[in-house]
Amino acid sequence: MTTKFNQPLGGNDMPRFGGPATMMRLPTATDARGLDACFVGIPFDIGTSNRPGTRYGPRSIRAESCLIRPYNMATRAAPFDSMQVADIGDVAINTFNLTDSVRIIEEAYDEILKADCIPLTLGGDHTIALPILRAIRKKHGPVGMIHVDAHADINDHMFGEPIAHGTPFRRAVEEDLLDGNRVYQIGLRATGYAADDFDWPRDQGFTVVQAEDCWYQSLAPLMQEARAKVGDGPVYLSFDIDGLDPAFAPGTGTPEPGGLTTSQGLEIIRGCRGLDIVGGDLVEVSPPYDTNGNTALLAANLLFEMLCVLPKTKYRT
Ligand code: MN
Ligand code: MN
């Protein structure tokens, strides 16, 4: 194994329950310069509409990530053979001011992207996708998106406010941050206010795959179709943990029954291999409702799977 790249601290060098709780026990870095990809946290829950708590998401995901080993036994991905990766810590949001926090996040991602580093974000509620996409637009133009969620997150407003965790993709369309014909929303379900909740994104060119259309089946064929439609251009991967069923991921703020399984979540991310992924997030983990840590553990593993499908990741044979 090469020593040129940062490696997660192994369980034979320090017990997995010991040492600083960085993401995957990777070294930290003060900024993104010199990195191919970074893990970055946004401890943010001031955009939530129901249960709070995602401000503790990054810390909890990092803690549960201590068991993750560097090699993907299923896909043979070995991201640390070919990429320099570090945990660059958290964005210092202003928890007393949502608008100011959105500005702070955008500026932080401007810096990450300026360093040609791919950000993988530990959320935080889904509000944070808006400032991230604003920063990405400046570097890559409007992007395609693979969006896993129980909700479309295209509300025009929430309680009169234009920016909240249920509105980011409405704003993103208005601001031309997304290439609508290259957007997939997967796992949408449950109750809404009107049919328009899922029809509006369809009118923008999005492909909306409701949870019922995923039940009882492998999502590998869906992802094959998605790869063809999304094509070669830049793609953002936004994974709201509530896209999975609350049986698997109960620690979240707006849980909806009838969701995707863990293996379907893995199939979606693994199905992104070959796409030009320019960033990803894992949002809406709320540790106060995650009584056994399983939601954060799953989130940590899904973030590792995202790392495994970045364009520069090498696969062993
Ligand atoms: Mn969401
Ligand atoms: Mn959601």
PDB file of N, CA and C in Angstrom, residues 17-112:
ATOM      1  N   PHE A  17     -12.088   2.566  19.536  1.00  0.00           N
ATOM      2  CA  PHE A  17     -12.827   3.436  20.462  1.00  0.00           C
ATOM      3  C   PHE A  17     -11.912   4.514  21.043  1.00  0.00           C
ATOM      4  N   GLY A  18     -10.672   4.574  20.560  1.00  0.00           N
ATOM      5  CA  GLY A  18      -9.738   5.576  21.077  1.00  0.00           C
ATOM      6  C   GLY A  18      -9.350   6.587  20.017  1.00  0.00           C
ATOM      7  N   GLY A  19      -8.643   7.604  20.436  1.00  0.00           N
ATOM      8  CA  GLY A  19      -8.139   8.613  19.504  1.00  0.00           C
ATOM      9  C   GLY A  19      -9.172   9.661  19.176  1.00  0.00           C
ATOM     10  N   PRO A  20      -8.744  10.735  18.510  1.00  0.00           N
ATOM     11  CA  PRO A  20      -9.681  11.816  18.156  1.00  0.00           C
ATOM     12  C   PRO A  20     -10.746  11.326  17.180  1.00  0.00           C
ATOM     13  N   ALA A  21     -11.964  11.792  17.356  1.00  0.00           N
ATOM     14  CA  ALA A  21     -13.083  11.312  16.542  1.00  0.00           C
ATOM     15  C   ALA A  21     -13.203  12.112  15.249  1.00  0.00           C
ATOM     16  N   THR A  22     -12.193  11.986  14.382  1.00  0.00           N
ATOM     17  CA  THR A  22     -12.333  12.583  13.054  1.00  0.00           C
ATOM     18  C   THR A  22     -13.093  11.608  12.164  1.00  0.00           C
ATOM     19  N   MET A  23     -13.558  12.101  11.014  1.00  0.00           N
ATOM     20  CA  MET A  23     -14.264  11.215  10.087  1.00  0.00           C
ATOM     21  C   MET A  23     -13.339  10.092   9.628  1.00  0.00           C
ATOM     22  N   MET A  24     -13.757   8.871   9.838  1.00  0.00           N
ATOM     23  CA  MET A  24     -12.994   7.672   9.484  1.00  0.00           C
ATOM     24  C   MET A  24     -11.615   7.637  10.130  1.00  0.00           C
ATOM     25  N   ARG A  25     -11.407   8.415  11.191  1.00  0.00           N
ATOM     26  CA  ARG A  25     -10.107   8.519  11.872  1.00  0.00           C
ATOM     27  C   ARG A  25      -9.013   8.965  10.893  1.00  0.00           C
ATOM     28  N   LEU A  26      -9.401   9.830   9.963  1.00  0.00           N
ATOM     29  CA  LEU A  26      -8.445  10.419   9.036  1.00  0.00           C
ATOM     30  C   LEU A  26      -7.709  11.565   9.722  1.00  0.00           C
ATOM     31  N   PRO A  27      -6.558  11.945   9.189  1.00  0.00           N
ATOM     32  CA  PRO A  27      -5.932  13.175   9.673  1.00  0.00           C
ATOM     33  C   PRO A  27      -6.836  14.382   9.409  1.00  0.00           C
ATOM     34  N   THR A  28      -6.659  15.402  10.203  1.00  0.00           N
ATOM     35  CA  THR A  28      -7.382  16.650   9.969  1.00  0.00           C
ATOM     36  C   THR A  28      -6.538  17.552   9.076  1.00  0.00           C
ATOM     37  N   ALA A  29      -7.194  18.533   8.493  1.00  0.00           N
ATOM     38  CA  ALA A  29      -6.498  19.591   7.756  1.00  0.00           C
ATOM     39  C   ALA A  29      -7.215  20.892   8.079  1.00  0.00           C
ATOM     40  N   THR A  30      -6.476  21.998   8.009  1.00  0.00           N
ATOM     41  CA  THR A  30      -7.101  23.279   8.356  1.00  0.00           C
ATOM     42  C   THR A  30      -7.898  23.845   7.191  1.00  0.00           C
ATOM     43  N   ASP A  31      -7.567  23.420   5.980  1.00  0.00           N
ATOM     44  CA  ASP A  31      -8.360  23.838   4.819  1.00  0.00           C
ATOM     45  C   ASP A  31      -8.198  22.785   3.726  1.00  0.00           C
ATOM     46  N   ALA A  32      -8.778  23.051   2.569  1.00  0.00           N
ATOM     47  CA  ALA A  32      -8.873  22.019   1.532  1.00  0.00           C
ATOM     48  C   ALA A  32      -7.694  21.997   0.572  1.00  0.00           C
ATOM     49  N   ARG A  33      -6.736  22.888   0.743  1.00  0.00           N
ATOM     50  CA  ARG A  33      -5.634  22.945  -0.209  1.00  0.00           C
ATOM     51  C   ARG A  33      -4.828  21.646  -0.211  1.00  0.00           C
ATOM     52  N   GLY A  34      -4.564  21.141  -1.394  1.00  0.00           N
ATOM     53  CA  GLY A  34      -3.786  19.912  -1.536  1.00  0.00           C
ATOM     54  C   GLY A  34      -4.601  18.634  -1.409  1.00  0.00           C
ATOM     55  N   LEU A  35      -5.901  18.778  -1.177  1.00  0.00           N
ATOM     56  CA  LEU A  35      -6.753  17.595  -1.020  1.00  0.00           C
ATOM     57  C   LEU A  35      -7.538  17.325  -2.301  1.00  0.00           C
ATOM     58  N   ASP A  36      -7.733  16.050  -2.615  1.00  0.00           N
ATOM     59  CA  ASP A  36      -8.624  15.672  -3.710  1.00  0.00           C
ATOM     60  C   ASP A  36     -10.072  15.671  -3.256  1.00  0.00           C
ATOM     61  N   ALA A  37     -10.282  15.293  -2.008  1.00  0.00           N
ATOM     62  CA  ALA A  37     -11.634  15.276  -1.429  1.00  0.00           C
ATOM     63  C   ALA A  37     -11.510  15.556   0.061  1.00  0.00           C
ATOM     64  N   CYS A  38     -12.563  16.090   0.636  1.00  0.00           N
ATOM     65  CA  CYS A  38     -12.534  16.337   2.077  1.00  0.00           C
ATOM     66  C   CYS A  38     -13.884  15.975   2.679  1.00  0.00           C
ATOM     67  N   PHE A  39     -13.851  15.612   3.931  1.00  0.00           N
ATOM     68  CA  PHE A  39     -15.064  15.547   4.728  1.00  0.00           C
ATOM     69  C   PHE A  39     -15.167  16.864   5.495  1.00  0.00           C
ATOM     70  N   VAL A  40     -16.351  17.448   5.463  1.00  0.00           N
ATOM     71  CA  VAL A  40     -16.560  18.730   6.141  1.00  0.00           C
ATOM     72  C   VAL A  40     -17.937  18.704   6.804  1.00  0.00           C
ATOM     73  N   GLY A  41     -18.003  19.168   8.028  1.00  0.00           N
ATOM     74  CA  GLY A  41     -19.262  19.148   8.762  1.00  0.00           C
ATOM     75  C   GLY A  41     -19.943  20.506   8.759  1.00  0.00           C
ATOM     76  N   ILE A  42     -21.276  20.474   8.787  1.00  0.00           N
ATOM     77  CA  ILE A  42     -22.039  21.709   8.990  1.00  0.00           C
ATOM     78  C   ILE A  42     -23.035  21.446  10.123  1.00  0.00           C
ATOM     79  N   PRO A  43     -22.715  21.898  11.334  1.00  0.00           N
ATOM     80  CA  PRO A  43     -23.550  21.613  12.510  1.00  0.00           C
ATOM     81  C   PRO A  43     -24.734  22.575  12.566  1.00  0.00           C
ATOM     82  N   PHE A  44     -25.740  22.277  11.794  1.00  0.00           N
ATOM     83  CA  PHE A  44     -26.782  23.257  11.469  1.00  0.00           C
ATOM     84  C   PHE A  44     -28.160  22.610  11.606  1.00  0.00           C
ATOM     85  N   ASP A  45     -29.042  23.200  12.418  1.00  0.00           N
ATOM     86  CA  ASP A  45     -30.426  22.697  12.460  1.00  0.00           C
ATOM     87  C   ASP A  45     -31.458  23.817  12.573  1.00  0.00           C
ATOM     88  N   ILE A  46     -31.042  25.031  12.193  1.00  0.00           N
ATOM     89  CA  ILE A  46     -31.976  26.159  12.351  1.00  0.00           C
ATOM     90  C   ILE A  46     -32.905  26.325  11.152  1.00  0.00           C
ATOM     91  N   GLY A  47     -32.856  25.353  10.212  1.00  0.00           N
ATOM     92  CA  GLY A  47     -33.805  25.366   9.101  1.00  0.00           C
ATOM     93  C   GLY A  47     -34.835  24.252   9.191  1.00  0.00           C
ATOM     94  N   THR A  48     -34.882  23.541  10.325  1.00  0.00           N
ATOM     95  CA  THR A  48     -35.767  22.383  10.425  1.00  0.00           C
ATOM     96  C   THR A  48     -37.192  22.785  10.785  1.00  0.00           C
ATOM     97  N   SER A  49     -38.160  21.947  10.359  1.00  0.00           N
ATOM     98  CA  SER A  49     -39.572  22.275  10.555  1.00  0.00           C
ATOM     99  C   SER A  49     -40.222  21.423  11.630  1.00  0.00           C
ATOM    100  N   ASN A  50     -39.596  20.342  12.025  1.00  0.00           N
ATOM    101  CA  ASN A  50     -40.232  19.437  13.000  1.00  0.00           C
ATOM    102  C   ASN A  50     -39.246  19.174  14.128  1.00  0.00           C
ATOM    103  N   ARG A  51     -38.746  17.955  14.274  1.00  0.00           N
ATOM    104  CA  ARG A  51     -37.783  17.705  15.343  1.00  0.00           C
ATOM    105  C   ARG A  51     -36.434  18.366  15.031  1.00  0.00           C
ATOM    106  N   PRO A  52     -35.805  18.985  15.992  1.00  0.00           N
ATOM    107  CA  PRO A  52     -34.471  19.551  15.752  1.00  0.00           C
ATOM    108  C   PRO A  52     -33.376  18.517  16.008  1.00  0.00           C
ATOM    109  N   GLY A  53     -32.162  18.941  16.068  1.00  0.00           N
ATOM    110  CA  GLY A  53     -31.071  18.066  16.516  1.00  0.00           C
ATOM    111  C   GLY A  53     -29.973  17.793  15.508  1.00  0.00           C
ATOM    112  N   THR A  54     -30.171  18.204  14.234  1.00  0.00           N
ATOM    113  CA  THR A  54     -29.126  17.888  13.247  1.00  0.00           C
ATOM    114  C   THR A  54     -27.845  18.683  13.477  1.00  0.00           C
ATOM    115  N   ARG A  55     -27.884  19.663  14.375  1.00  0.00           N
ATOM    116  CA  ARG A  55     -26.634  20.354  14.703  1.00  0.00           C
ATOM    117  C   ARG A  55     -25.605  19.378  15.286  1.00  0.00           C
ATOM    118  N   TYR A  56     -26.109  18.282  15.854  1.00  0.00           N
ATOM    119  CA  TYR A  56     -25.208  17.268  16.415  1.00  0.00           C
ATOM    120  C   TYR A  56     -24.822  16.201  15.392  1.00  0.00           C
ATOM    121  N   GLY A  57     -25.344  16.317  14.166  1.00  0.00           N
ATOM    122  CA  GLY A  57     -25.090  15.304  13.146  1.00  0.00           C
ATOM    123  C   GLY A  57     -23.612  15.058  12.860  1.00  0.00           C
ATOM    124  N   PRO A  58     -22.859  16.112  12.519  1.00  0.00           N
ATOM    125  CA  PRO A  58     -21.451  15.864  12.163  1.00  0.00           C
ATOM    126  C   PRO A  58     -20.678  15.162  13.274  1.00  0.00           C
ATOM    127  N   ARG A  59     -20.884  15.604  14.493  1.00  0.00           N
ATOM    128  CA  ARG A  59     -20.141  15.018  15.619  1.00  0.00           C
ATOM    129  C   ARG A  59     -20.493  13.532  15.776  1.00  0.00           C
ATOM    130  N   SER A  60     -21.764  13.212  15.638  1.00  0.00           N
ATOM    131  CA  SER A  60     -22.212  11.848  15.830  1.00  0.00           C
ATOM    132  C   SER A  60     -21.775  10.943  14.668  1.00  0.00           C
ATOM    133  N   ILE A  61     -21.849  11.469  13.462  1.00  0.00           N
ATOM    134  CA  ILE A  61     -21.404  10.687  12.295  1.00  0.00           C
ATOM    135  C   ILE A  61     -19.911  10.391  12.416  1.00  0.00           C
ATOM    136  N   ARG A  62     -19.146  11.392  12.822  1.00  0.00           N
ATOM    137  CA  ARG A  62     -17.699  11.158  13.006  1.00  0.00           C
ATOM    138  C   ARG A  62     -17.464  10.065  14.050  1.00  0.00           C
ATOM    139  N   ALA A  63     -18.187  10.137  15.163  1.00  0.00           N
ATOM    140  CA  ALA A  63     -17.971   9.157  16.239  1.00  0.00           C
ATOM    141  C   ALA A  63     -18.281   7.747  15.742  1.00  0.00           C
ATOM    142  N   GLU A  64     -19.389   7.601  15.014  1.00  0.00           N
ATOM    143  CA  GLU A  64     -19.784   6.268  14.543  1.00  0.00           C
ATOM    144  C   GLU A  64     -18.925   5.787  13.371  1.00  0.00           C
ATOM    145  N   SER A  65     -18.197   6.709  12.733  1.00  0.00           N
ATOM    146  CA  SER A  65     -17.375   6.318  11.579  1.00  0.00           C
ATOM    147  C   SER A  65     -16.111   5.567  12.006  1.00  0.00           C
ATOM    148  N   CYS A  66     -15.883   5.443  13.306  1.00  0.00           N
ATOM    149  CA  CYS A  66     -14.612   4.868  13.783  1.00  0.00           C
ATOM    150  C   CYS A  66     -14.433   3.410  13.369  1.00  0.00           C
ATOM    151  N   LEU A  67     -15.512   2.745  13.002  1.00  0.00           N
ATOM    152  CA  LEU A  67     -15.408   1.326  12.638  1.00  0.00           C
ATOM    153  C   LEU A  67     -15.120   1.106  11.153  1.00  0.00           C
ATOM    154  N   ILE A  68     -15.214   2.164  10.368  1.00  0.00           N
ATOM    155  CA  ILE A  68     -15.101   1.980   8.914  1.00  0.00           C
ATOM    156  C   ILE A  68     -13.644   1.773   8.513  1.00  0.00           C
ATOM    157  N   ARG A  69     -13.414   0.710   7.781  1.00  0.00           N
ATOM    158  CA  ARG A  69     -12.085   0.363   7.301  1.00  0.00           C
ATOM    159  C   ARG A  69     -11.890   0.936   5.901  1.00  0.00           C
ATOM    160  N   PRO A  70     -10.653   0.999   5.410  1.00  0.00           N
ATOM    161  CA  PRO A  70     -10.399   1.816   4.211  1.00  0.00           C
ATOM    162  C   PRO A  70     -10.787   1.194   2.880  1.00  0.00           C
ATOM    163  N   TYR A  71     -11.088  -0.114   2.864  1.00  0.00           N
ATOM    164  CA  TYR A  71     -11.296  -0.814   1.592  1.00  0.00           C
ATOM    165  C   TYR A  71     -12.730  -1.317   1.505  1.00  0.00           C
ATOM    166  N   ASN A  72     -13.339  -1.147   0.326  1.00  0.00           N
ATOM    167  CA  ASN A  72     -14.733  -1.537   0.118  1.00  0.00           C
ATOM    168  C   ASN A  72     -14.800  -2.978  -0.391  1.00  0.00           C
ATOM    169  N   MET A  73     -15.221  -3.885   0.485  1.00  0.00           N
ATOM    170  CA  MET A  73     -15.200  -5.314   0.158  1.00  0.00           C
ATOM    171  C   MET A  73     -16.144  -5.656  -0.995  1.00  0.00           C
ATOM    172  N   ALA A  74     -17.209  -4.893  -1.165  1.00  0.00           N
ATOM    173  CA  ALA A  74     -18.195  -5.209  -2.207  1.00  0.00           C
ATOM    174  C   ALA A  74     -17.746  -4.719  -3.575  1.00  0.00           C
ATOM    175  N   THR A  75     -17.248  -3.484  -3.623  1.00  0.00           N
ATOM    176  CA  THR A  75     -16.975  -2.871  -4.933  1.00  0.00           C
ATOM    177  C   THR A  75     -15.490  -2.875  -5.293  1.00  0.00           C
ATOM    178  N   ARG A  76     -14.630  -3.228  -4.339  1.00  0.00           N
ATOM    179  CA  ARG A  76     -13.169  -3.196  -4.498  1.00  0.00           C
ATOM    180  C   ARG A  76     -12.623  -1.773  -4.590  1.00  0.00           C
ATOM    181  N   ALA A  77     -13.411  -0.804  -4.221  1.00  0.00           N
ATOM    182  CA  ALA A  77     -12.914   0.571  -4.222  1.00  0.00           C
ATOM    183  C   ALA A  77     -11.905   0.754  -3.086  1.00  0.00           C
ATOM    184  N   ALA A  78     -10.818   1.439  -3.429  1.00  0.00           N
ATOM    185  CA  ALA A  78      -9.776   1.735  -2.443  1.00  0.00           C
ATOM    186  C   ALA A  78      -9.451   3.228  -2.534  1.00  0.00           C
ATOM    187  N   PRO A  79     -10.340   4.064  -1.998  1.00  0.00           N
ATOM    188  CA  PRO A  79     -10.192   5.509  -2.235  1.00  0.00           C
ATOM    189  C   PRO A  79      -8.874   6.089  -1.731  1.00  0.00           C
ATOM    190  N   PHE A  80      -8.286   5.471  -0.698  1.00  0.00           N
ATOM    191  CA  PHE A  80      -7.066   6.043  -0.124  1.00  0.00           C
ATOM    192  C   PHE A  80      -5.803   5.569  -0.847  1.00  0.00           C
ATOM    193  N   ASP A  81      -5.981   4.755  -1.912  1.00  0.00           N
ATOM    194  CA  ASP A  81      -4.854   4.406  -2.780  1.00  0.00           C
ATOM    195  C   ASP A  81      -4.549   5.526  -3.771  1.00  0.00           C
ATOM    196  N   SER A  82      -5.549   6.371  -4.043  1.00  0.00           N
ATOM    197  CA  SER A  82      -5.382   7.296  -5.171  1.00  0.00           C
ATOM    198  C   SER A  82      -5.826   8.721  -4.883  1.00  0.00           C
ATOM    199  N   MET A  83      -6.323   8.969  -3.675  1.00  0.00           N
ATOM    200  CA  MET A  83      -6.791  10.335  -3.379  1.00  0.00           C
ATOM    201  C   MET A  83      -6.244  10.802  -2.042  1.00  0.00           C
ATOM    202  N   GLN A  84      -5.940  12.097  -1.982  1.00  0.00           N
ATOM    203  CA  GLN A  84      -5.589  12.698  -0.705  1.00  0.00           C
ATOM    204  C   GLN A  84      -6.880  13.210  -0.061  1.00  0.00           C
ATOM    205  N   VAL A  85      -7.197  12.669   1.096  1.00  0.00           N
ATOM    206  CA  VAL A  85      -8.460  12.974   1.769  1.00  0.00           C
ATOM    207  C   VAL A  85      -8.161  13.346   3.216  1.00  0.00           C
ATOM    208  N   ALA A  86      -8.883  14.320   3.741  1.00  0.00           N
ATOM    209  CA  ALA A  86      -8.757  14.675   5.159  1.00  0.00           C
ATOM    210  C   ALA A  86     -10.094  15.182   5.663  1.00  0.00           C
ATOM    211  N   ASP A  87     -10.202  15.272   6.953  1.00  0.00           N
ATOM    212  CA  ASP A  87     -11.364  15.884   7.616  1.00  0.00           C
ATOM    213  C   ASP A  87     -10.995  17.331   7.902  1.00  0.00           C
ATOM    214  N   ILE A  88     -11.696  18.263   7.262  1.00  0.00           N
ATOM    215  CA  ILE A  88     -11.327  19.679   7.455  1.00  0.00           C
ATOM    216  C   ILE A  88     -12.184  20.361   8.527  1.00  0.00           C
ATOM    217  N   GLY A  89     -12.897  19.555   9.314  1.00  0.00           N
ATOM    218  CA  GLY A  89     -13.620  20.139  10.446  1.00  0.00           C
ATOM    219  C   GLY A  89     -14.977  20.694  10.050  1.00  0.00           C
ATOM    220  N   ASP A  90     -15.491  21.588  10.852  1.00  0.00           N
ATOM    221  CA  ASP A  90     -16.847  22.104  10.660  1.00  0.00           C
ATOM    222  C   ASP A  90     -16.841  23.548  10.164  1.00  0.00           C
ATOM    223  N   VAL A  91     -17.899  23.906   9.449  1.00  0.00           N
ATOM    224  CA  VAL A  91     -18.116  25.295   9.063  1.00  0.00           C
ATOM    225  C   VAL A  91     -18.679  26.035  10.279  1.00  0.00           C
ATOM    226  N   ALA A  92     -18.069  27.156  10.607  1.00  0.00           N
ATOM    227  CA  ALA A  92     -18.483  27.919  11.802  1.00  0.00           C
ATOM    228  C   ALA A  92     -19.699  28.774  11.475  1.00  0.00           C
ATOM    229  N   ILE A  93     -20.862  28.134  11.474  1.00  0.00           N
ATOM    230  CA  ILE A  93     -22.099  28.861  11.176  1.00  0.00           C
ATOM    231  C   ILE A  93     -22.454  29.812  12.321  1.00  0.00           C
ATOM    232  N   ASN A  94     -23.335  30.765  12.012  1.00  0.00           N
ATOM    233  CA  ASN A  94     -23.901  31.657  13.035  1.00  0.00           C
ATOM    234  C   ASN A  94     -25.260  31.085  13.425  1.00  0.00           C
ATOM    235  N   THR A  95     -25.297  30.337  14.495  1.00  0.00           N
ATOM    236  CA  THR A  95     -26.512  29.598  14.841  1.00  0.00           C
ATOM    237  C   THR A  95     -27.662  30.506  15.261  1.00  0.00           C
ATOM    238  N   PHE A  96     -27.396  31.804  15.392  1.00  0.00           N
ATOM    239  CA  PHE A  96     -28.444  32.770  15.747  1.00  0.00           C
ATOM    240  C   PHE A  96     -29.052  33.434  14.518  1.00  0.00           C
ATOM    241  N   ASN A  97     -28.528  33.064  13.312  1.00  0.00           N
ATOM    242  CA  ASN A  97     -28.968  33.784  12.115  1.00  0.00           C
ATOM    243  C   ASN A  97     -28.863  32.868  10.892  1.00  0.00           C
ATOM    244  N   LEU A  98     -30.018  32.430  10.394  1.00  0.00           N
ATOM    245  CA  LEU A  98     -30.028  31.488   9.274  1.00  0.00           C
ATOM    246  C   LEU A  98     -29.454  32.116   8.008  1.00  0.00           C
ATOM    247  N   THR A  99     -29.872  33.330   7.703  1.00  0.00           N
ATOM    248  CA  THR A  99     -29.405  33.980   6.472  1.00  0.00           C
ATOM    249  C   THR A  99     -27.897  34.167   6.487  1.00  0.00           C
ATOM    250  N   ASP A 100     -27.390  34.583   7.626  1.00  0.00           N
ATOM    251  CA  ASP A 100     -25.945  34.783   7.745  1.00  0.00           C
ATOM    252  C   ASP A 100     -25.224  33.434   7.641  1.00  0.00           C
ATOM    253  N   SER A 101     -25.813  32.405   8.215  1.00  0.00           N
ATOM    254  CA  SER A 101     -25.198  31.077   8.137  1.00  0.00           C
ATOM    255  C   SER A 101     -25.111  30.590   6.695  1.00  0.00           C
ATOM    256  N   VAL A 102     -26.161  30.847   5.924  1.00  0.00           N
ATOM    257  CA  VAL A 102     -26.174  30.451   4.515  1.00  0.00           C
ATOM    258  C   VAL A 102     -25.045  31.155   3.763  1.00  0.00           C
ATOM    259  N   ARG A 103     -24.823  32.418   4.089  1.00  0.00           N
ATOM    260  CA  ARG A 103     -23.709  33.161   3.485  1.00  0.00           C
ATOM    261  C   ARG A 103     -22.367  32.549   3.891  1.00  0.00           C
ATOM    262  N   ILE A 104     -22.224  32.247   5.160  1.00  0.00           N
ATOM    263  CA  ILE A 104     -20.969  31.670   5.675  1.00  0.00           C
ATOM    264  C   ILE A 104     -20.673  30.333   4.989  1.00  0.00           C
ATOM    265  N   ILE A 105     -21.710  29.512   4.824  1.00  0.00           N
ATOM    266  CA  ILE A 105     -21.520  28.194   4.189  1.00  0.00           C
ATOM    267  C   ILE A 105     -21.067  28.376   2.742  1.00  0.00           C
ATOM    268  N   GLU A 106     -21.740  29.272   2.020  1.00  0.00           N
ATOM    269  CA  GLU A 106     -21.364  29.483   0.614  1.00  0.00           C
ATOM    270  C   GLU A 106     -19.900  29.919   0.500  1.00  0.00           C
ATOM    271  N   GLU A 107     -19.495  30.822   1.368  1.00  0.00           N
ATOM    272  CA  GLU A 107     -18.103  31.296   1.312  1.00  0.00           C
ATOM    273  C   GLU A 107     -17.125  30.169   1.646  1.00  0.00           C
ATOM    274  N   ALA A 108     -17.487  29.341   2.608  1.00  0.00           N
ATOM    275  CA  ALA A 108     -16.603  28.216   2.967  1.00  0.00           C
ATOM    276  C   ALA A 108     -16.444  27.257   1.784  1.00  0.00           C
ATOM    277  N   TYR A 109     -17.544  27.020   1.043  1.00  0.00           N
ATOM    278  CA  TYR A 109     -17.470  26.087  -0.096  1.00  0.00           C
ATOM    279  C   TYR A 109     -16.788  26.736  -1.291  1.00  0.00           C
ATOM    280  N   ASP A 110     -16.886  28.063  -1.412  1.00  0.00           N
ATOM    281  CA  ASP A 110     -16.088  28.743  -2.448  1.00  0.00           C
ATOM    282  C   ASP A 110     -14.615  28.397  -2.265  1.00  0.00           C
ATOM    283  N   GLU A 111     -14.155  28.433  -1.027  1.00  0.00           N
ATOM    284  CA  GLU A 111     -12.740  28.156  -0.733  1.00  0.00           C
ATOM    285  C   GLU A 111     -12.393  26.698  -1.026  1.00  0.00           C
ATOM    286  N   ILE A 112     -13.265  25.790  -0.624  1.00  0.00           N
ATOM    287  CA  ILE A 112     -13.011  24.355  -0.868  1.00  0.00           C
ATOM    288  C   ILE A 112     -12.900  24.097  -2.369  1.00  0.00           C
TER     289      ILE A 112
END
